[in-house]
């Protein structure tokens, strides 16, 4: 830490996201040093007392902790490891949180280089967009040494909602899983919604009606908490045979309408495999385990851990199972 005991924070990259994060750090009372390829991006922060650094190296020499939010891997490599980069003058014991979305391999490479200099690099990609960057509510997924994460937790919480997810690289893994799931679900929903409209449903009414259903009332990933994470498929839900029946009816309707159902057909294939394994009367979510089986893993999380997550971050009030948790 700086001699006064006040944490000095360096912020590199002051675009739509980085500039707003830096403003929240400044608002929280941290001493702020900034750097960007365009000095004009820093002017609002400088006007409120931030200090300018002419290069990432100059910024690192004066900072206890450094955040960078950059367009891509080339910029990250240059800022972190370049001839005038952070690594050339980062303090012993200082931390560098890289918030861009880059490859896991690059994050691990940078982390190794920083460790050799007695400093820490943690990958800390973010989610939530400009609105969350402005309000200080970004999701921040951090991979790296947990002790370093905890040391700088007060700084991270000025930006958003940080969570430590494992060693270096796992923050990026979390970001990629999140975004891949988001895009895949978007495309699947678009495919199936189109089938509904082709069948004669009015789009606005269909959308409103879907929001009222069991799936519509939940936060996106909360369905994983029920049986999948706990590996408890003993009952309480509809059996696989009913899922199979509904999916056959839906895809048959689509074929009659000449609507391609690529995502739905893939889902039906796994449900059909479940039927062929004599799972017809077992829990409808059991076919979700086929993906685990194919790659040789098994997921099983204690119920107590799931309950603790819901206490920290509650389910949607409309969630049919978890919505009334305190």
Short mmCIF file of C-alpha atoms in Angstrom, two decimals:
data_model
loop_
_atom_site.label_atom_id
_atom_site.label_comp_id
_atom_site.label_asym_id
_atom_site.label_seq_id
_atom_site.Cartn_x
_atom_site.Cartn_y
_atom_site.Cartn_z
CA UNK A 1 0.00 0.00 0.00
CA UNK A 2 1.04 3.61 -0.37
CA UNK A 3 2.76 5.22 2.56
CA UNK A 4 -0.36 6.97 3.81
CA UNK A 5 -2.25 3.69 4.08
CA UNK A 6 -4.70 4.83 1.39
CA UNK A 7 -4.94 2.44 -1.55
CA UNK A 8 -3.77 3.99 -4.80
CA UNK A 9 -5.60 2.53 -7.78
CA UNK A 10 -4.40 2.63 -11.36
CA UNK A 11 -6.96 2.42 -14.17
CA UNK A 12 -5.91 1.70 -17.76
CA UNK A 13 -8.45 1.92 -20.56
CA UNK A 14 -11.12 4.57 -20.12
CA UNK A 15 -13.66 3.65 -22.77
CA UNK A 16 -17.39 3.06 -22.29
CA UNK A 17 -16.80 0.48 -19.55
CA UNK A 18 -13.40 1.40 -18.13
CA UNK A 19 -14.20 5.09 -17.78
CA UNK A 20 -17.34 4.39 -15.79
CA UNK A 21 -15.55 1.89 -13.54
CA UNK A 22 -12.80 4.43 -12.90
CA UNK A 23 -15.42 7.05 -12.00
CA UNK A 24 -16.89 4.69 -9.40
CA UNK A 25 -13.44 4.04 -7.93
CA UNK A 26 -12.95 7.79 -7.66
CA UNK A 27 -16.41 8.22 -6.12
CA UNK A 28 -15.52 5.58 -3.51
CA UNK A 29 -12.61 7.72 -2.36
CA UNK A 30 -9.62 5.85 -3.75
CA UNK A 31 -6.61 7.78 -5.00
CA UNK A 32 -6.80 7.29 -8.76
CA UNK A 33 -4.14 7.31 -11.47
CA UNK A 34 -5.33 6.89 -15.05
CA UNK A 35 -3.95 6.09 -18.48
CA UNK A 36 -5.53 5.71 -21.89
CA UNK A 37 -4.37 5.88 -25.48
CA UNK A 38 -6.46 9.06 -25.74
CA UNK A 39 -5.88 11.53 -22.94
CA UNK A 40 -9.19 13.23 -23.68
CA UNK A 41 -10.99 10.16 -22.31
CA UNK A 42 -9.44 10.92 -18.92
CA UNK A 43 -10.43 14.59 -18.72
CA UNK A 44 -13.64 14.09 -16.62
CA UNK A 45 -11.62 12.06 -14.09
CA UNK A 46 -8.70 14.47 -14.06
CA UNK A 47 -11.11 17.33 -13.43
CA UNK A 48 -12.18 15.56 -10.23
CA UNK A 49 -8.67 14.97 -8.93
CA UNK A 50 -7.34 11.88 -10.69
CA UNK A 51 -3.68 11.91 -11.74
CA UNK A 52 -2.49 11.23 -15.27
CA UNK A 53 0.23 8.70 -16.15
CA UNK A 54 1.89 8.88 -19.57
CA UNK A 55 2.22 5.11 -19.90
CA UNK A 56 1.13 1.83 -18.27
CA UNK A 57 4.64 1.58 -16.81
CA UNK A 58 4.42 5.02 -15.23
CA UNK A 59 1.02 4.18 -13.81
CA UNK A 60 2.20 0.85 -12.37
CA UNK A 61 5.14 2.45 -10.59
CA UNK A 62 2.72 4.52 -8.49
CA UNK A 63 -0.16 2.08 -7.95
CA UNK A 64 -0.98 -0.55 -5.33
CA UNK A 65 -3.56 -2.21 -7.55
CA UNK A 66 -4.17 -1.81 -11.27
CA UNK A 67 -7.27 -2.43 -13.38
CA UNK A 68 -7.27 -2.62 -17.14
CA UNK A 69 -10.25 -2.81 -19.47
CA UNK A 70 -9.12 -3.02 -23.09
CA UNK A 71 -10.50 -3.88 -26.54
CA UNK A 72 -8.74 -7.21 -27.09
CA UNK A 73 -5.76 -9.52 -26.60
CA UNK A 74 -3.27 -7.46 -28.61
CA UNK A 75 -3.89 -4.43 -26.42
CA UNK A 76 -3.77 -6.55 -23.26
CA UNK A 77 -0.44 -8.06 -24.23
CA UNK A 78 1.02 -4.64 -25.01
CA UNK A 79 -0.28 -2.98 -21.83
CA UNK A 80 0.69 -5.87 -19.58
CA UNK A 81 3.93 -7.17 -21.09
CA UNK A 82 5.12 -4.54 -23.57
CA UNK A 83 8.36 -2.58 -23.37
CA UNK A 84 6.52 0.24 -21.62
CA UNK A 85 3.97 -2.03 -20.01
CA UNK A 86 2.79 -2.65 -16.47
CA UNK A 87 5.23 -5.50 -15.89
CA UNK A 88 8.27 -3.23 -16.30
CA UNK A 89 7.58 -1.26 -13.12
CA UNK A 90 4.84 -2.99 -11.12
CA UNK A 91 5.57 -2.94 -7.39
CA UNK A 92 6.44 -6.07 -5.47
CA UNK A 93 3.21 -7.35 -3.90
CA UNK A 94 0.98 -5.24 -6.16
CA UNK A 95 -1.93 -6.75 -8.10
CA UNK A 96 -3.07 -6.37 -11.69
CA UNK A 97 -6.73 -7.18 -12.42
CA UNK A 98 -7.26 -7.66 -16.16
CA UNK A 99 -10.97 -7.14 -16.91
CA UNK A 100 -10.99 -7.64 -20.69
CA UNK A 101 -12.28 -10.81 -22.33
CA UNK A 102 -9.17 -12.61 -23.58
CA UNK A 103 -8.08 -16.23 -23.93
CA UNK A 104 -7.41 -18.36 -20.88
CA UNK A 105 -3.94 -19.14 -22.27
CA UNK A 106 -3.02 -15.46 -22.46
CA UNK A 107 -4.24 -14.85 -18.92
CA UNK A 108 -2.08 -17.68 -17.61
CA UNK A 109 0.93 -16.46 -19.59
CA UNK A 110 0.60 -12.95 -18.17
CA UNK A 111 0.08 -14.33 -14.65
CA UNK A 112 3.30 -16.36 -14.85
CA UNK A 113 5.27 -13.33 -16.02
CA UNK A 114 3.91 -11.20 -13.19
CA UNK A 115 4.57 -13.89 -10.57
CA UNK A 116 8.23 -13.91 -11.62
CA UNK A 117 8.31 -10.19 -10.76
CA UNK A 118 6.75 -10.73 -7.31
CA UNK A 119 3.36 -9.35 -8.35
CA UNK A 120 -0.04 -10.91 -9.01
CA UNK A 121 -2.19 -10.94 -12.12
CA UNK A 122 -5.82 -11.98 -11.78
CA UNK A 123 -8.30 -12.32 -14.61
CA UNK A 124 -11.49 -10.44 -13.72
CA UNK A 125 -13.86 -10.25 -16.70
CA UNK A 126 -17.10 -8.37 -16.21
CA UNK A 127 -20.74 -8.65 -17.23
CA UNK A 128 -23.64 -6.23 -17.18
CA UNK A 129 -22.89 -3.66 -19.85
CA UNK A 130 -22.68 0.10 -19.67
CA UNK A 131 -25.67 0.46 -17.33
CA UNK A 132 -24.09 -1.81 -14.70
CA UNK A 133 -20.70 -0.13 -15.16
CA UNK A 134 -22.37 3.21 -14.41
CA UNK A 135 -24.28 1.98 -11.37
CA UNK A 136 -21.40 -0.05 -9.93
CA UNK A 137 -23.31 -3.33 -10.17
CA UNK A 138 -21.17 -5.25 -12.67
CA UNK A 139 -20.69 -8.96 -12.15
CA UNK A 140 -16.94 -9.46 -11.69
CA UNK A 141 -15.65 -13.03 -12.06
CA UNK A 142 -12.16 -13.32 -10.62
CA UNK A 143 -9.59 -16.04 -11.18
CA UNK A 144 -6.32 -16.01 -9.25
CA UNK A 145 -4.93 -16.13 -5.75
CA UNK A 146 -7.82 -15.92 -3.30
CA UNK A 147 -5.74 -14.06 -0.72
CA UNK A 148 -5.05 -11.30 -3.28
CA UNK A 149 -8.73 -11.19 -4.22
CA UNK A 150 -9.64 -10.74 -0.55
CA UNK A 151 -6.95 -8.09 -0.01
CA UNK A 152 -8.42 -5.88 -2.72
CA UNK A 153 -12.08 -6.79 -2.21
CA UNK A 154 -12.96 -3.25 -0.99
CA UNK A 155 -11.67 -1.89 -4.31
CA UNK A 156 -13.51 -4.49 -6.37
CA UNK A 157 -16.79 -3.82 -4.58
CA UNK A 158 -16.58 -0.16 -5.63
CA UNK A 159 -16.95 -1.43 -9.20
CA UNK A 160 -19.50 -4.18 -8.80
CA UNK A 161 -20.29 -7.59 -7.34
CA UNK A 162 -17.08 -9.64 -7.30
CA UNK A 163 -16.89 -13.40 -6.81
CA UNK A 164 -13.76 -15.55 -6.68
CA UNK A 165 -14.22 -18.59 -8.93
CA UNK A 166 -10.85 -20.36 -8.77
CA UNK A 167 -7.27 -20.16 -10.08
CA UNK A 168 -6.07 -17.89 -12.88
CA UNK A 169 -8.15 -18.39 -16.01
CA UNK A 170 -11.38 -19.43 -14.31
CA UNK A 171 -12.76 -15.91 -14.38
CA UNK A 172 -12.52 -16.05 -18.15
CA UNK A 173 -13.94 -19.57 -18.21
CA UNK A 174 -16.94 -18.23 -16.29
CA UNK A 175 -17.36 -15.35 -18.74
CA UNK A 176 -17.16 -17.67 -21.74
CA UNK A 177 -19.62 -20.16 -20.22
CA UNK A 178 -22.02 -17.30 -19.44
CA UNK A 179 -21.81 -15.73 -22.89
CA UNK A 180 -21.92 -19.03 -24.77
CA UNK A 181 -25.01 -20.07 -22.78
CA UNK A 182 -26.61 -16.68 -23.40
CA UNK A 183 -26.10 -16.81 -27.16
CA UNK A 184 -27.16 -20.45 -27.44
CA UNK A 185 -30.32 -19.90 -25.40
CA UNK A 186 -31.14 -16.79 -27.43
CA UNK A 187 -30.95 -18.75 -30.65
CA UNK A 188 -32.95 -21.67 -29.23
CA UNK A 189 -35.67 -19.33 -27.96
CA UNK A 190 -35.78 -17.54 -31.29
CA UNK A 191 -36.19 -20.84 -33.13
CA UNK A 192 -39.00 -22.08 -30.91
CA UNK A 193 -40.76 -18.71 -30.69
CA UNK A 194 -40.77 -18.54 -34.49
CA UNK A 195 -42.54 -21.91 -34.56
CA UNK A 196 -45.21 -20.53 -32.22
CA UNK A 197 -45.80 -17.49 -34.41
CA UNK A 198 -45.85 -19.63 -37.58
CA UNK A 199 -48.52 -21.74 -35.86
CA UNK A 200 -50.77 -18.70 -35.50
CA UNK A 201 -49.96 -17.29 -32.07
CA UNK A 202 -49.86 -13.50 -31.79
CA UNK A 203 -46.25 -12.54 -30.89
CA UNK A 204 -46.95 -10.13 -28.03
CA UNK A 205 -49.52 -12.40 -26.42
CA UNK A 206 -47.24 -15.42 -26.86
CA UNK A 207 -44.34 -13.61 -25.20
CA UNK A 208 -46.54 -12.45 -22.31
CA UNK A 209 -47.92 -15.95 -21.85
CA UNK A 210 -44.47 -17.56 -21.87
CA UNK A 211 -43.31 -15.21 -19.12
CA UNK A 212 -46.09 -16.59 -16.91
CA UNK A 213 -44.91 -20.20 -17.26
CA UNK A 214 -42.64 -22.10 -14.88
CA UNK A 215 -39.52 -21.39 -16.96
CA UNK A 216 -40.52 -17.78 -17.64
CA UNK A 217 -40.66 -16.84 -13.97
CA UNK A 218 -37.09 -17.83 -13.19
CA UNK A 219 -33.67 -16.29 -13.43
CA UNK A 220 -31.86 -17.93 -16.32
CA UNK A 221 -29.52 -20.27 -14.46
CA UNK A 222 -31.66 -21.04 -11.40
CA UNK A 223 -33.08 -24.17 -13.01
CA UNK A 224 -29.67 -25.78 -12.47
CA UNK A 225 -30.15 -25.56 -8.69
CA UNK A 226 -33.03 -27.99 -8.54
CA UNK A 227 -31.82 -31.48 -9.43
CA UNK A 228 -28.85 -30.94 -11.69
CA UNK A 229 -26.39 -29.41 -9.19
CA UNK A 230 -27.41 -31.68 -6.32
CA UNK A 231 -27.57 -34.82 -8.52
CA UNK A 232 -30.85 -35.66 -6.77
CA UNK A 233 -33.27 -37.04 -9.36
CA UNK A 234 -35.58 -38.96 -7.07
CA UNK A 235 -38.84 -37.28 -7.92
CA UNK A 236 -41.12 -34.31 -7.60
CA UNK A 237 -40.95 -33.40 -11.29
CA UNK A 238 -42.64 -34.81 -14.35
CA UNK A 239 -41.05 -37.98 -15.74
CA UNK A 240 -38.89 -38.22 -18.85
CA UNK A 241 -41.74 -39.80 -20.83
CA UNK A 242 -43.79 -36.60 -20.53
CA UNK A 243 -40.90 -34.46 -21.71
CA UNK A 244 -40.46 -36.88 -24.61
CA UNK A 245 -44.16 -36.70 -25.49
CA UNK A 246 -44.18 -32.88 -25.41
CA UNK A 247 -41.01 -32.58 -27.48
CA UNK A 248 -42.30 -35.04 -30.09
CA UNK A 249 -45.54 -33.08 -30.37
CA UNK A 250 -43.68 -29.76 -30.69
CA UNK A 251 -41.21 -30.97 -33.30
CA UNK A 252 -43.94 -32.79 -35.25
CA UNK A 253 -45.90 -29.55 -35.40
CA UNK A 254 -42.79 -27.73 -36.62
CA UNK A 255 -42.24 -30.28 -39.37
CA UNK A 256 -45.82 -29.87 -40.58
CA UNK A 257 -45.18 -26.14 -40.77
CA UNK A 258 -41.78 -26.67 -42.42
CA UNK A 259 -40.04 -24.86 -39.54
CA UNK A 260 -36.41 -26.01 -38.96
CA UNK A 261 -35.89 -26.96 -35.29
CA UNK A 262 -32.16 -27.51 -35.01
CA UNK A 263 -31.84 -26.80 -31.29
CA UNK A 264 -35.06 -28.58 -30.34
CA UNK A 265 -34.06 -31.66 -32.37
CA UNK A 266 -30.78 -31.86 -30.46
CA UNK A 267 -32.66 -31.66 -27.14
CA UNK A 268 -35.09 -34.33 -28.31
CA UNK A 269 -32.15 -36.58 -29.23
CA UNK A 270 -30.89 -36.57 -25.62
CA UNK A 271 -34.39 -37.10 -24.23
CA UNK A 272 -34.84 -40.01 -26.66
CA UNK A 273 -31.57 -41.49 -25.43
CA UNK A 274 -32.98 -41.27 -21.91
CA UNK A 275 -36.07 -43.15 -23.02
CA UNK A 276 -33.84 -45.84 -24.56
CA UNK A 277 -32.07 -46.18 -21.21
CA UNK A 278 -35.37 -47.01 -19.51
CA UNK A 279 -35.55 -43.62 -17.81
CA UNK A 280 -39.16 -43.07 -18.92
CA UNK A 281 -40.54 -42.91 -15.37
CA UNK A 282 -37.56 -41.09 -13.84
CA UNK A 283 -37.09 -37.36 -13.36
CA UNK A 284 -37.35 -35.30 -16.56
CA UNK A 285 -34.03 -33.56 -15.85
CA UNK A 286 -32.03 -36.80 -15.81
CA UNK A 287 -31.09 -36.48 -19.52
CA UNK A 288 -29.18 -33.33 -18.55
CA UNK A 289 -26.52 -35.64 -17.07
CA UNK A 290 -25.67 -37.12 -20.48
CA UNK A 291 -23.40 -34.16 -21.23
CA UNK A 292 -21.46 -34.93 -18.04
CA UNK A 293 -21.20 -38.61 -18.91
CA UNK A 294 -19.79 -37.90 -22.36
CA UNK A 295 -16.77 -36.05 -20.95
CA UNK A 296 -16.27 -38.11 -17.79
CA UNK A 297 -17.30 -35.67 -15.07
CA UNK A 298 -19.90 -35.80 -12.32
CA UNK A 299 -21.49 -32.73 -10.76
CA UNK A 300 -22.75 -32.95 -7.19
CA UNK A 301 -23.04 -29.86 -4.98
CA UNK A 302 -24.19 -29.85 -1.33
CA UNK A 303 -27.69 -28.47 -0.83
CA UNK A 304 -26.31 -26.21 1.92
CA UNK A 305 -24.03 -24.50 -0.59
CA UNK A 306 -26.92 -23.81 -2.95
CA UNK A 307 -29.04 -22.44 -0.10
CA UNK A 308 -26.18 -20.10 0.85
CA UNK A 309 -26.03 -18.75 -2.71
CA UNK A 310 -29.77 -18.04 -2.68
CA UNK A 311 -29.39 -16.18 0.62
CA UNK A 312 -26.65 -13.99 -0.86
CA UNK A 313 -28.37 -13.50 -4.20
CA UNK A 314 -32.10 -14.37 -4.08
CA UNK A 315 -34.10 -16.01 -6.83
CA UNK A 316 -36.71 -14.05 -8.77
CA UNK A 317 -39.90 -13.51 -6.73
CA UNK A 318 -41.80 -15.31 -9.50
CA UNK A 319 -39.62 -18.42 -9.34
CA UNK A 320 -42.06 -21.28 -8.65
CA UNK A 321 -39.61 -23.12 -6.38
CA UNK A 322 -37.15 -20.62 -4.94
CA UNK A 323 -39.00 -17.33 -5.25
CA UNK A 324 -40.16 -17.15 -1.65
CA UNK A 325 -36.80 -17.83 -0.02
CA UNK A 326 -35.85 -15.25 2.57
#
